[in-house]
Amino acid sequence: MASTGKNFASAQSVPKRMDFDSALQHVGEFGRHQKRIYFLVSFISLPLSAQMLIVVFVGAIPEWKCPSPDGDILHCNSTSARCCGEDGAICRGAKFPSDFTSIATEWNLACSQRYKCELSQSIFVAGYMFGVLIFGILSDKYGRRKPWLFAYIVGGVLALISATVDSYEEYIVLRFAMGLLNGGGGLITYVLSTESIGPSYRGTAGTWQQAFSAVGYVFLAIEAYFIRNWRTLTVISIFPSFVVLLVFKSIPESPRWLASQGKIKEAEQILRKIEKENGFLKNEVVFLKTDAKGNTESSQYGMIDLFTHKSVCVVIVIMMLIWCVNSMVYYGLALNVKNLGGNLYINFSLASLIELPSYFVTQFLLAKLGRRKGLFCLLLGASVACFLCMFLQLQGGQNVAVISIAALIGRFFISASFAVLYVYSAELFPTVVRNVGMGISSLSARLGGMVAPFIVLIGDESAPFPMFVFACTALFAAVTGLRLHETQGRPMPETFEELDENYLRKQKTNGDHKGADSLL
C-alpha cells in the first residue's frame, strides 16, 4: 500500500500532459461509463424525436361520409372532389368515423384545407432548423447538460399543451416551438452521447446513434395503432421524456467541453471518475493539456470563408445540395406511406425498422468502397427503388405489397446514405471551418425536410408524382457527389492550404476524374 502511495505521488509530482483523445484512451475509450451515458441519453431521446413524424398519424385524413343531393351517402376520401363544396370546403354534414380522430377530423382539414396538415409538418421542420442554430450556440456557451435538460422538459410540456388546444392556429405555433426544441435536443443528444467516446469507437457510435430515432418511430406506430385519439396519442407518446428528471444528476457535463473552456481541473476530475467506473485504474494520473493556438486559429474563420476559398466552396455547394436532397427523400418516403396503399401502421413500422440493417451496410460500404463511391451507390439505389415504385403505381397500383417493398428498399438506401453523409462531411471540411460547414449542411437538410410534405401532398392527386421527384433528385445528387474527392485513409485537413495540397492535387495526379467516368 505504501509503495502504491509513492507511485501515485510520483505521478502527481511529474505529471504527463495529454490531449483529450489520448486521455480517453488512457481511461477507456468505450467502457462502462461511456456505454451507460450513450444508451441512457439516446433512449431518453426517443419520445421527443418521435414528434418529428407524429403528423403521419395525428394529421391523417380518414374516409368520411357526405349526404348527396339524391339522398344517398357518399363515401369520401382526400381525393374525392365530389365530396367537396364549390368553395373547396368539405361538404356540409360531413361525418368522420367515431373510432379515429386527428387534427383533420377535428378542424375539418380536408378538401381545399388538407394542405394544412402538411403545413404543420413544414412549420415543425422550420422550428427544427432554428433550434439547431440556437442550441448549437447555447451548448457551446453554457455546456451540454443544462440546454439538454431545458430542451427535453420544455419540449415535453409544449407537446402536452398542444394536445389541449382548441384551434389549428394555436397548434401550429406550438409545433414550431416543439420543432425548435426537438432540433436543439437532438443536436445536444448526439454531442453529449458521443463526445466522451474515444476516437476508435466514435464513428461507429455516431452512426448507430441515429438508429435510436428509428426505434422511436416503431414505438410511435405501435402506440398509434392502439390509440386512435390524436390528443391521447400526443400525451402518451411524449410522457416518457420526463424520465430525464430522474437521471439528470447521474449524467456529468461533457469533459471535452469543460476542457475547451479552460476548465481543466473539472474535466480532469470527471475523467478520473470515468477511469474508476471503467475499471481502468492506473498509477499514472490524467492531466490535460490545452491548445489555445488551435482555438484562436479556428475562431478567425466563419461562414463567408466557405464561399471565398475555391476548393472548399465546391465542397460546401455540393454538400448543401446532397444534404437537402437526402433529407427531402428521407422524410418524403416516411410521410408518403399513406399513398402506398395497405395498412398505414404496418407500412410505417417496416419503413422504420428497415433503417436498422442499413447501418450495417453503411459500415461495410465505408470500409470497402470508401466515402465517395459508397455515397454514390446508396443514392443511386434510392433513386432506382423510387423509380420502380413510381412505375408500379403508374400501372394502377394493384400490387400493394410490391409497391410497399420497393418503397422500403428506397428507405433502406436513403437511411444508409444519411449515415455516410455525417462521416463524409466531417472529413471533407477543414478543421478551421468544420463546425460552420456542418451547420450549413444541416440547414440545407432542413430546407429539404420543409419541402417534402408538400411533394407528398401532390400524391393525393397523383400517387406516382412524389416517387418521380424523389427518384430524379436522388439520381442528380448521386452524380453530383462524384465531383467530390475521396477521404478514406487520408488525414483530415486542418487548414484551407492542406485541403488544396493534400486533396485536390492528389485528385489530379491520381486521376480520380477517371474513376468518376468509369462509374458513369
Short mmCIF file of C-alpha atoms in Angstrom, two decimals:
data_model
loop_
_atom_site.label_atom_id
_atom_site.label_comp_id
_atom_site.label_asym_id
_atom_site.label_seq_id
_atom_site.Cartn_x
_atom_site.Cartn_y
_atom_site.Cartn_z
CA MET A 1 0.00 0.00 0.00
CA ALA A 2 2.84 2.36 0.85
CA SER A 3 4.52 1.60 -2.47
CA THR A 4 1.31 2.35 -4.32
CA GLY A 5 1.03 5.68 -2.49
CA LYS A 6 4.58 6.59 -3.51
CA ASN A 7 3.92 5.76 -7.14
CA PHE A 8 0.75 7.83 -7.07
CA ALA A 9 2.59 10.76 -5.51
CA SER A 10 5.38 10.42 -8.05
CA ALA A 11 2.91 10.51 -10.92
CA GLN A 12 1.42 13.68 -9.48
CA SER A 13 4.78 15.34 -8.94
CA VAL A 14 5.82 14.80 -12.57
CA PRO A 15 2.51 14.92 -14.46
CA LYS A 16 2.27 13.76 -18.04
CA ARG A 17 0.11 16.13 -20.07
CA MET A 18 -2.19 14.55 -22.63
CA ASP A 19 -4.53 15.82 -25.31
CA PHE A 20 -8.16 14.86 -24.79
CA ASP A 21 -8.30 11.85 -27.13
CA SER A 22 -5.15 10.44 -25.55
CA ALA A 23 -6.76 10.89 -22.13
CA LEU A 24 -9.81 8.91 -23.32
CA GLN A 25 -7.54 6.10 -24.48
CA HIS A 26 -5.98 6.21 -21.02
CA VAL A 27 -9.28 5.96 -19.07
CA GLY A 28 -11.08 3.67 -21.54
CA GLU A 29 -12.50 4.69 -24.93
CA PHE A 30 -15.88 2.98 -24.66
CA GLY A 31 -16.07 1.50 -21.20
CA ARG A 32 -18.89 1.08 -18.70
CA HIS A 33 -19.28 4.81 -18.15
CA GLN A 34 -19.48 5.79 -21.83
CA LYS A 35 -21.91 2.95 -22.58
CA ARG A 36 -24.14 4.00 -19.69
CA ILE A 37 -24.27 7.61 -20.87
CA TYR A 38 -24.61 6.64 -24.53
CA PHE A 39 -27.62 4.36 -24.09
CA LEU A 40 -29.25 6.41 -21.34
CA VAL A 41 -29.14 9.70 -23.27
CA SER A 42 -30.15 8.01 -26.52
CA PHE A 43 -33.17 6.17 -25.08
CA ILE A 44 -34.40 9.33 -23.36
CA SER A 45 -34.42 11.00 -26.79
CA LEU A 46 -36.96 8.54 -28.26
CA PRO A 47 -40.19 10.34 -27.22
CA LEU A 48 -39.10 13.78 -28.40
CA SER A 49 -37.58 12.51 -31.66
CA ALA A 50 -40.84 10.65 -32.45
CA GLN A 51 -42.62 14.03 -32.59
CA MET A 52 -40.88 14.63 -35.93
CA LEU A 53 -43.16 12.15 -37.71
CA ILE A 54 -46.19 12.03 -35.42
CA VAL A 55 -48.07 14.04 -38.06
CA VAL A 56 -48.35 10.81 -40.09
CA PHE A 57 -50.96 9.72 -37.55
CA VAL A 58 -52.29 12.89 -35.91
CA GLY A 59 -52.62 14.52 -39.33
CA ALA A 60 -54.13 11.54 -41.13
CA ILE A 61 -57.35 12.13 -43.08
CA PRO A 62 -59.67 9.11 -42.81
CA GLU A 63 -62.58 8.40 -45.10
CA TRP A 64 -65.74 10.31 -44.29
CA LYS A 65 -69.37 10.31 -45.31
CA CYS A 66 -71.26 13.06 -47.10
CA PRO A 67 -75.00 13.30 -47.81
CA SER A 68 -75.60 13.59 -51.57
CA PRO A 69 -78.36 15.67 -53.25
CA ASP A 70 -80.05 12.38 -54.19
CA GLY A 71 -80.32 11.35 -50.58
CA ASP A 72 -77.54 8.76 -50.80
CA ILE A 73 -74.49 8.64 -48.58
CA LEU A 74 -71.19 9.26 -50.34
CA HIS A 75 -68.08 7.52 -49.03
CA CYS A 76 -65.30 10.07 -49.43
CA ASN A 77 -61.54 10.32 -49.14
CA SER A 78 -58.98 13.09 -49.61
CA THR A 79 -59.12 12.80 -53.42
CA SER A 80 -62.91 12.78 -53.83
CA ALA A 81 -63.76 16.10 -55.48
CA ARG A 82 -67.49 15.44 -55.36
CA CYS A 83 -67.34 15.39 -51.56
CA CYS A 84 -66.13 19.00 -51.51
CA GLY A 85 -68.25 22.10 -51.94
CA GLU A 86 -67.89 24.64 -54.73
CA ASP A 87 -65.88 26.86 -52.39
CA GLY A 88 -63.44 23.99 -51.81
CA ALA A 89 -64.60 23.35 -48.25
CA ILE A 90 -65.69 19.94 -47.02
CA CYS A 91 -69.34 19.09 -47.61
CA ARG A 92 -71.96 20.12 -45.10
CA GLY A 93 -72.95 17.40 -42.71
CA ALA A 94 -69.69 15.50 -43.18
CA LYS A 95 -69.23 12.65 -40.71
CA PHE A 96 -65.88 11.19 -39.82
CA PRO A 97 -65.53 7.76 -38.16
CA SER A 98 -66.09 7.89 -34.42
CA ASP A 99 -63.24 5.50 -33.58
CA PHE A 100 -60.48 7.72 -35.04
CA THR A 101 -59.64 11.38 -34.52
CA SER A 102 -56.92 13.64 -35.89
CA ILE A 103 -56.38 17.34 -36.38
CA ALA A 104 -58.01 16.81 -39.79
CA THR A 105 -61.23 15.39 -38.34
CA GLU A 106 -61.35 17.92 -35.53
CA TRP A 107 -60.84 21.04 -37.62
CA ASN A 108 -62.20 19.74 -40.96
CA LEU A 109 -58.82 19.87 -42.71
CA ALA A 110 -59.99 18.13 -45.87
CA CYS A 111 -60.61 19.16 -49.46
CA SER A 112 -59.02 22.58 -50.04
CA GLN A 113 -57.87 22.68 -46.39
CA ARG A 114 -55.96 19.41 -46.39
CA TYR A 115 -52.66 21.18 -47.11
CA LYS A 116 -52.74 22.45 -43.52
CA CYS A 117 -51.80 19.00 -42.21
CA GLU A 118 -48.62 19.05 -44.31
CA LEU A 119 -48.05 22.70 -43.40
CA SER A 120 -47.91 21.77 -39.72
CA GLN A 121 -45.04 19.40 -40.53
CA SER A 122 -43.15 22.04 -42.55
CA ILE A 123 -43.54 24.51 -39.69
CA PHE A 124 -42.17 21.90 -37.29
CA VAL A 125 -39.10 21.41 -39.53
CA ALA A 126 -38.64 25.19 -39.75
CA GLY A 127 -38.52 25.30 -35.96
CA TYR A 128 -36.08 22.40 -36.02
CA MET A 129 -33.79 24.42 -38.28
CA PHE A 130 -33.71 27.36 -35.88
CA GLY A 131 -33.32 25.02 -32.92
CA VAL A 132 -30.11 23.54 -34.30
CA LEU A 133 -28.68 27.04 -34.69
CA ILE A 134 -29.80 28.42 -31.31
CA PHE A 135 -28.97 25.38 -29.20
CA GLY A 136 -25.65 24.93 -31.00
CA ILE A 137 -24.67 28.35 -29.67
CA LEU A 138 -26.16 27.71 -26.22
CA SER A 139 -24.46 24.34 -25.80
CA ASP A 140 -21.09 25.81 -26.78
CA LYS A 141 -21.51 28.66 -24.30
CA TYR A 142 -23.28 27.08 -21.33
CA GLY A 143 -22.35 23.42 -21.67
CA ARG A 144 -24.30 20.37 -22.80
CA ARG A 145 -26.29 19.33 -19.73
CA LYS A 146 -28.42 22.40 -18.96
CA PRO A 147 -29.58 23.16 -22.54
CA TRP A 148 -30.23 19.42 -23.00
CA LEU A 149 -32.45 19.31 -19.89
CA PHE A 150 -34.23 22.51 -20.94
CA ALA A 151 -34.96 21.16 -24.44
CA TYR A 152 -36.49 17.92 -23.20
CA ILE A 153 -38.51 19.34 -20.31
CA VAL A 154 -39.88 22.38 -22.15
CA GLY A 155 -40.36 20.36 -25.35
CA GLY A 156 -42.35 17.79 -23.39
CA VAL A 157 -44.50 20.44 -21.73
CA LEU A 158 -45.26 22.11 -25.06
CA ALA A 159 -46.25 18.75 -26.56
CA LEU A 160 -48.68 18.24 -23.69
CA ILE A 161 -50.13 21.71 -24.23
CA SER A 162 -50.51 21.02 -27.96
CA ALA A 163 -52.84 18.14 -27.05
CA THR A 164 -55.24 20.59 -25.35
CA VAL A 165 -55.52 23.45 -27.88
CA ASP A 166 -58.83 24.37 -29.49
CA SER A 167 -57.66 25.83 -32.81
CA TYR A 168 -55.34 24.98 -35.68
CA GLU A 169 -53.53 28.32 -35.34
CA GLU A 170 -52.58 27.59 -31.73
CA TYR A 171 -51.48 24.12 -32.75
CA ILE A 172 -49.03 25.21 -35.46
CA VAL A 173 -47.49 27.85 -33.16
CA LEU A 174 -46.77 25.09 -30.67
CA ARG A 175 -45.48 22.83 -33.45
CA PHE A 176 -42.91 25.45 -34.39
CA ALA A 177 -41.77 25.76 -30.77
CA MET A 178 -41.65 21.97 -30.42
CA GLY A 179 -39.58 21.73 -33.59
CA LEU A 180 -37.15 24.29 -32.22
CA LEU A 181 -36.67 22.29 -29.02
CA ASN A 182 -36.60 18.99 -30.93
CA GLY A 183 -33.79 20.26 -33.13
CA GLY A 184 -31.83 21.58 -30.17
CA GLY A 185 -32.41 18.48 -28.07
CA GLY A 186 -31.44 16.16 -30.92
CA LEU A 187 -28.23 18.06 -31.60
CA ILE A 188 -27.14 18.01 -27.96
CA THR A 189 -28.14 14.36 -27.57
CA TYR A 190 -25.77 13.43 -30.40
CA VAL A 191 -22.93 15.50 -28.96
CA LEU A 192 -23.45 14.52 -25.32
CA SER A 193 -23.65 10.80 -26.10
CA THR A 194 -20.54 10.66 -28.31
CA GLU A 195 -18.19 13.41 -27.10
CA SER A 196 -16.67 11.31 -24.31
CA ILE A 197 -16.17 8.24 -26.52
CA GLY A 198 -12.65 7.55 -27.76
CA PRO A 199 -11.64 8.01 -31.42
CA SER A 200 -11.59 4.26 -32.12
CA TYR A 201 -15.32 3.93 -31.40
CA ARG A 202 -16.69 7.42 -32.02
CA GLY A 203 -17.52 6.97 -35.72
CA THR A 204 -19.44 3.73 -35.18
CA ALA A 205 -21.22 5.10 -32.11
CA GLY A 206 -22.20 8.23 -34.03
CA THR A 207 -23.63 6.18 -36.89
CA TRP A 208 -25.65 3.92 -34.61
CA GLN A 209 -26.91 6.86 -32.58
CA GLN A 210 -29.22 7.59 -35.50
CA ALA A 211 -30.75 4.12 -35.13
CA PHE A 212 -32.47 5.19 -31.93
CA SER A 213 -34.73 7.51 -33.93
CA ALA A 214 -35.86 4.53 -35.99
CA VAL A 215 -36.66 2.64 -32.78
CA GLY A 216 -38.64 5.65 -31.57
CA TYR A 217 -40.69 5.65 -34.78
CA VAL A 218 -41.55 1.96 -34.33
CA PHE A 219 -42.79 2.63 -30.79
CA LEU A 220 -44.83 5.55 -32.16
CA ALA A 221 -46.53 3.29 -34.73
CA ILE A 222 -47.41 0.75 -32.02
CA GLU A 223 -48.87 3.49 -29.81
CA ALA A 224 -50.81 4.96 -32.74
CA TYR A 225 -52.26 1.55 -33.62
CA PHE A 226 -53.82 1.16 -30.17
CA ILE A 227 -54.56 4.84 -29.51
CA ARG A 228 -56.77 6.32 -32.23
CA ASN A 229 -57.43 9.64 -30.47
CA TRP A 230 -54.81 12.22 -31.56
CA ARG A 231 -54.86 14.12 -28.26
CA THR A 232 -54.32 10.99 -26.17
CA LEU A 233 -51.63 9.75 -28.58
CA THR A 234 -49.73 13.03 -28.26
CA VAL A 235 -49.77 12.81 -24.45
CA ILE A 236 -48.78 9.13 -24.27
CA SER A 237 -46.02 9.46 -26.87
CA ILE A 238 -44.27 12.38 -25.15
CA PHE A 239 -44.76 11.48 -21.49
CA PRO A 240 -41.69 9.17 -21.15
CA SER A 241 -39.41 12.13 -21.98
CA PHE A 242 -39.87 13.39 -18.42
CA VAL A 243 -37.71 10.48 -17.22
CA VAL A 244 -34.86 12.92 -17.84
CA LEU A 245 -35.67 14.49 -14.45
CA LEU A 246 -34.83 11.21 -12.72
CA VAL A 247 -31.47 10.62 -14.40
CA PHE A 248 -30.18 14.15 -14.93
CA LYS A 249 -27.94 14.14 -11.85
CA SER A 250 -26.23 10.93 -12.98
CA ILE A 251 -25.14 12.46 -16.28
CA PRO A 252 -21.99 14.60 -15.93
CA GLU A 253 -21.07 17.58 -18.03
CA SER A 254 -19.03 16.79 -21.11
CA PRO A 255 -15.38 16.79 -20.03
CA ARG A 256 -14.37 17.68 -23.59
CA TRP A 257 -16.48 20.85 -23.42
CA LEU A 258 -15.04 21.72 -19.99
CA ALA A 259 -11.50 21.33 -21.34
CA SER A 260 -12.31 23.52 -24.35
CA GLN A 261 -13.50 26.24 -21.98
CA GLY A 262 -10.28 26.13 -19.97
CA LYS A 263 -11.94 24.35 -17.01
CA ILE A 264 -9.16 21.80 -16.92
CA LYS A 265 -9.49 20.78 -13.26
CA GLU A 266 -13.19 19.96 -13.63
CA ALA A 267 -12.53 18.00 -16.82
CA GLU A 268 -9.74 16.03 -15.14
CA GLN A 269 -11.99 15.18 -12.18
CA ILE A 270 -14.66 13.76 -14.49
CA LEU A 271 -12.05 11.81 -16.47
CA ARG A 272 -10.81 10.23 -13.24
CA LYS A 273 -14.38 9.23 -12.36
CA ILE A 274 -14.72 7.71 -15.84
CA GLU A 275 -11.45 5.85 -15.29
CA LYS A 276 -12.73 4.49 -11.98
CA GLU A 277 -16.14 3.43 -13.38
CA ASN A 278 -14.46 1.77 -16.37
CA GLY A 279 -12.08 -0.14 -14.11
CA PHE A 280 -9.01 1.35 -15.79
CA LEU A 281 -7.30 2.48 -12.58
CA LYS A 282 -3.62 3.18 -13.20
CA ASN A 283 -0.80 4.75 -11.28
CA GLU A 284 -0.48 7.48 -13.89
CA VAL A 285 -2.93 10.31 -13.19
CA VAL A 286 -4.72 12.05 -16.08
CA PHE A 287 -3.59 15.63 -16.73
CA LEU A 288 -4.85 17.52 -19.76
CA LYS A 289 -3.03 19.98 -21.93
CA THR A 290 -4.70 22.75 -23.88
CA ASP A 291 -4.09 24.02 -27.40
CA ALA A 292 -5.03 27.67 -27.24
CA LYS A 293 -3.33 28.35 -30.56
CA GLY A 294 -5.64 25.96 -32.42
CA ASN A 295 -8.72 27.51 -30.84
CA THR A 296 -7.60 31.00 -31.82
CA GLU A 297 -6.93 29.96 -35.41
CA SER A 298 -10.36 28.37 -35.75
CA SER A 299 -12.10 31.46 -34.43
CA GLN A 300 -10.60 33.56 -37.24
CA TYR A 301 -12.78 31.88 -39.88
CA GLY A 302 -16.52 31.96 -40.44
CA MET A 303 -19.31 31.27 -42.89
CA ILE A 304 -18.06 33.70 -45.55
CA ASP A 305 -14.76 31.82 -45.81
CA LEU A 306 -16.60 28.73 -47.03
CA PHE A 307 -17.58 30.58 -50.18
CA THR A 308 -14.48 32.71 -50.76
CA HIS A 309 -11.98 29.83 -50.94
CA LYS A 310 -12.46 27.99 -54.23
CA SER A 311 -11.60 24.50 -53.00
CA VAL A 312 -13.94 24.47 -50.02
CA CYS A 313 -16.61 26.42 -51.94
CA VAL A 314 -17.02 23.46 -54.30
CA VAL A 315 -17.35 21.16 -51.30
CA ILE A 316 -19.95 23.25 -49.46
CA VAL A 317 -22.16 23.83 -52.52
CA ILE A 318 -22.24 20.12 -53.38
CA MET A 319 -22.79 19.09 -49.77
CA MET A 320 -25.66 21.59 -49.39
CA LEU A 321 -27.33 20.01 -52.42
CA ILE A 322 -26.82 16.42 -51.24
CA TRP A 323 -27.97 17.14 -47.67
CA CYS A 324 -31.08 18.92 -48.97
CA VAL A 325 -31.96 16.05 -51.34
CA ASN A 326 -31.17 13.38 -48.75
CA SER A 327 -33.46 15.00 -46.19
CA MET A 328 -36.24 15.59 -48.72
CA VAL A 329 -36.19 11.98 -49.92
CA TYR A 330 -35.85 10.54 -46.41
CA TYR A 331 -38.74 12.45 -44.86
CA GLY A 332 -40.70 12.29 -48.09
CA LEU A 333 -40.60 8.49 -48.07
CA ALA A 334 -41.51 8.48 -44.38
CA LEU A 335 -44.54 10.73 -44.92
CA ASN A 336 -45.54 9.11 -48.22
CA VAL A 337 -46.51 5.79 -46.61
CA LYS A 338 -50.13 6.99 -46.69
CA ASN A 339 -50.03 6.97 -50.53
CA LEU A 340 -48.67 3.43 -50.86
CA GLY A 341 -51.85 1.58 -50.04
CA GLY A 342 -52.10 -1.20 -47.49
CA ASN A 343 -52.01 -0.80 -43.72
CA LEU A 344 -50.60 2.57 -42.64
CA TYR A 345 -49.31 1.28 -39.29
CA ILE A 346 -47.52 -1.74 -40.77
CA ASN A 347 -46.00 0.31 -43.59
CA PHE A 348 -44.72 2.93 -41.17
CA SER A 349 -43.26 0.33 -38.77
CA LEU A 350 -41.50 -1.61 -41.53
CA ALA A 351 -40.13 1.60 -43.07
CA SER A 352 -38.64 2.48 -39.67
CA LEU A 353 -37.27 -1.00 -38.93
CA ILE A 354 -35.58 -1.17 -42.33
CA GLU A 355 -33.22 1.58 -41.18
CA LEU A 356 -31.51 -0.70 -38.66
CA PRO A 357 -29.85 -3.10 -41.17
CA SER A 358 -28.98 -0.10 -43.34
CA TYR A 359 -26.40 0.96 -40.76
CA PHE A 360 -24.61 -2.40 -41.10
CA VAL A 361 -24.43 -1.78 -44.83
CA THR A 362 -23.02 1.67 -44.12
CA GLN A 363 -20.12 0.21 -42.14
CA PHE A 364 -19.38 -2.28 -44.94
CA LEU A 365 -19.51 0.28 -47.74
CA LEU A 366 -17.34 2.77 -45.89
CA ALA A 367 -14.69 0.10 -45.42
CA LYS A 368 -14.86 -1.48 -48.91
CA LEU A 369 -15.82 1.33 -51.30
CA GLY A 370 -14.86 4.44 -49.40
CA ARG A 371 -16.99 7.53 -48.81
CA ARG A 372 -17.37 8.86 -52.36
CA LYS A 373 -18.30 5.65 -54.18
CA GLY A 374 -20.32 4.43 -51.20
CA LEU A 375 -22.45 7.58 -51.19
CA PHE A 376 -22.93 7.31 -54.95
CA CYS A 377 -24.12 3.69 -54.75
CA LEU A 378 -26.56 4.41 -51.91
CA LEU A 379 -28.14 7.44 -53.58
CA LEU A 380 -28.32 5.53 -56.86
CA GLY A 381 -30.02 2.64 -55.06
CA ALA A 382 -32.59 5.01 -53.53
CA SER A 383 -33.24 6.51 -56.96
CA VAL A 384 -33.75 3.12 -58.64
CA ALA A 385 -36.12 2.00 -55.86
CA CYS A 386 -38.20 5.18 -56.19
CA PHE A 387 -38.36 4.80 -59.99
CA LEU A 388 -39.54 1.20 -59.56
CA CYS A 389 -42.20 2.28 -57.09
CA MET A 390 -43.35 5.01 -59.49
CA PHE A 391 -43.70 2.59 -62.44
CA LEU A 392 -45.71 0.16 -60.31
CA GLN A 393 -48.05 2.97 -59.27
CA LEU A 394 -48.41 4.08 -62.90
CA GLN A 395 -49.63 0.59 -63.76
CA GLY A 396 -52.59 1.01 -61.45
CA GLY A 397 -51.04 0.23 -58.08
CA GLN A 398 -52.82 -3.14 -57.87
CA ASN A 399 -49.90 -4.97 -56.28
CA VAL A 400 -49.75 -3.10 -52.99
CA ALA A 401 -47.21 -5.49 -51.44
CA VAL A 402 -44.65 -5.00 -54.24
CA ILE A 403 -45.08 -1.20 -54.11
CA SER A 404 -44.50 -1.24 -50.35
CA ILE A 405 -41.38 -3.41 -50.77
CA ALA A 406 -39.96 -1.01 -53.38
CA ALA A 407 -40.60 1.93 -51.04
CA LEU A 408 -38.92 0.06 -48.18
CA ILE A 409 -35.84 -0.53 -50.33
CA GLY A 410 -35.74 3.18 -51.08
CA ARG A 411 -35.95 3.99 -47.36
CA PHE A 412 -33.15 1.47 -46.72
CA PHE A 413 -30.78 3.13 -49.17
CA ILE A 414 -31.57 6.73 -48.22
CA SER A 415 -31.14 5.97 -44.48
CA ALA A 416 -27.72 4.45 -45.16
CA SER A 417 -26.86 7.46 -47.33
CA PHE A 418 -27.68 9.80 -44.45
CA ALA A 419 -25.33 7.87 -42.18
CA VAL A 420 -22.50 8.13 -44.73
CA LEU A 421 -23.11 11.87 -45.09
CA TYR A 422 -22.37 12.55 -41.42
CA VAL A 423 -18.99 10.83 -41.67
CA TYR A 424 -18.09 12.13 -45.14
CA SER A 425 -19.00 15.77 -44.42
CA ALA A 426 -16.87 15.92 -41.27
CA GLU A 427 -13.87 14.58 -43.21
CA LEU A 428 -14.29 16.93 -46.17
CA PHE A 429 -14.27 20.26 -44.34
CA PRO A 430 -11.01 21.67 -42.94
CA THR A 431 -10.89 21.85 -39.14
CA VAL A 432 -10.93 25.66 -39.14
CA VAL A 433 -14.44 25.70 -40.68
CA ARG A 434 -15.70 22.17 -39.92
CA ASN A 435 -18.38 23.21 -37.43
CA VAL A 436 -19.61 26.01 -39.70
CA GLY A 437 -19.66 23.70 -42.71
CA MET A 438 -21.61 21.01 -40.85
CA GLY A 439 -24.02 23.66 -39.58
CA ILE A 440 -24.79 24.98 -43.08
CA SER A 441 -25.18 21.41 -44.37
CA SER A 442 -27.68 20.73 -41.59
CA LEU A 443 -29.61 23.89 -42.51
CA SER A 444 -29.82 22.68 -46.10
CA ALA A 445 -31.23 19.39 -44.85
CA ARG A 446 -34.00 21.24 -43.01
CA LEU A 447 -34.97 23.03 -46.22
CA GLY A 448 -35.40 19.64 -47.87
CA GLY A 449 -37.48 18.50 -44.91
CA MET A 450 -39.73 21.56 -45.24
CA VAL A 451 -40.40 20.88 -48.93
CA ALA A 452 -41.05 17.14 -48.54
CA PRO A 453 -44.60 17.37 -47.05
CA PHE A 454 -45.87 19.42 -49.98
CA ILE A 455 -44.41 16.98 -52.51
CA VAL A 456 -46.23 14.22 -50.65
CA LEU A 457 -49.43 16.30 -50.69
CA ILE A 458 -49.44 16.23 -54.51
CA GLY A 459 -49.59 12.45 -54.14
CA ASP A 460 -53.27 12.86 -53.19
CA GLU A 461 -53.89 13.88 -56.80
CA SER A 462 -51.18 11.79 -58.49
CA ALA A 463 -49.75 8.94 -56.42
CA PRO A 464 -46.64 8.37 -58.66
CA PHE A 465 -45.56 12.04 -58.62
CA PRO A 466 -43.73 12.06 -55.23
CA MET A 467 -41.73 8.99 -56.21
CA PHE A 468 -40.81 10.61 -59.53
CA VAL A 469 -39.45 13.69 -57.74
CA PHE A 470 -37.55 11.62 -55.16
CA ALA A 471 -36.05 9.38 -57.86
CA CYS A 472 -34.85 12.26 -60.07
CA THR A 473 -33.38 14.34 -57.25
CA ALA A 474 -31.60 11.34 -55.68
CA LEU A 475 -30.07 10.47 -59.06
CA PHE A 476 -28.93 14.06 -59.59
CA ALA A 477 -27.37 14.20 -56.11
CA ALA A 478 -25.61 10.86 -56.69
CA VAL A 479 -23.97 12.05 -59.91
CA THR A 480 -23.09 15.48 -58.48
CA GLY A 481 -21.41 13.84 -55.48
CA LEU A 482 -18.84 12.26 -57.80
CA ARG A 483 -17.27 15.73 -58.10
CA LEU A 484 -16.07 15.37 -54.51
CA HIS A 485 -12.79 13.71 -53.57
CA GLU A 486 -12.26 10.55 -51.55
CA THR A 487 -11.31 10.96 -47.86
CA GLN A 488 -10.88 7.36 -46.74
CA GLY A 489 -7.46 6.66 -45.26
CA ARG A 490 -6.34 10.29 -45.59
CA PRO A 491 -5.68 12.70 -42.73
CA MET A 492 -8.44 15.22 -42.12
CA PRO A 493 -7.39 18.65 -43.42
CA GLU A 494 -6.68 21.23 -40.73
CA THR A 495 -6.49 24.34 -42.96
CA PHE A 496 -7.55 25.51 -46.42
CA GLU A 497 -3.98 25.06 -47.60
CA GLU A 498 -3.97 21.40 -46.55
CA LEU A 499 -7.25 20.87 -48.38
CA ASP A 500 -5.64 22.24 -51.55
CA GLU A 501 -2.34 20.41 -51.20
CA ASN A 502 -3.34 17.06 -49.74
CA TYR A 503 -6.61 16.51 -51.57
CA LEU A 504 -7.06 18.47 -54.77
CA ARG A 505 -3.54 17.85 -56.04
CA LYS A 506 -3.83 14.14 -55.24
CA GLN A 507 -7.13 14.08 -57.06
CA LYS A 508 -5.43 15.37 -60.21
CA THR A 509 -2.33 13.21 -60.02
CA ASN A 510 -4.24 10.02 -59.16
CA GLY A 511 -6.80 10.61 -61.94
CA ASP A 512 -9.84 10.46 -59.71
CA HIS A 513 -11.86 12.04 -62.51
CA LYS A 514 -11.34 8.82 -64.48
CA GLY A 515 -12.87 6.91 -61.62
CA ALA A 516 -15.93 9.11 -61.88
CA ASP A 517 -16.18 8.39 -65.60
CA SER A 518 -15.96 4.66 -65.01
CA LEU A 519 -18.77 4.82 -62.50
CA LEU A 520 -20.95 6.65 -65.00
#
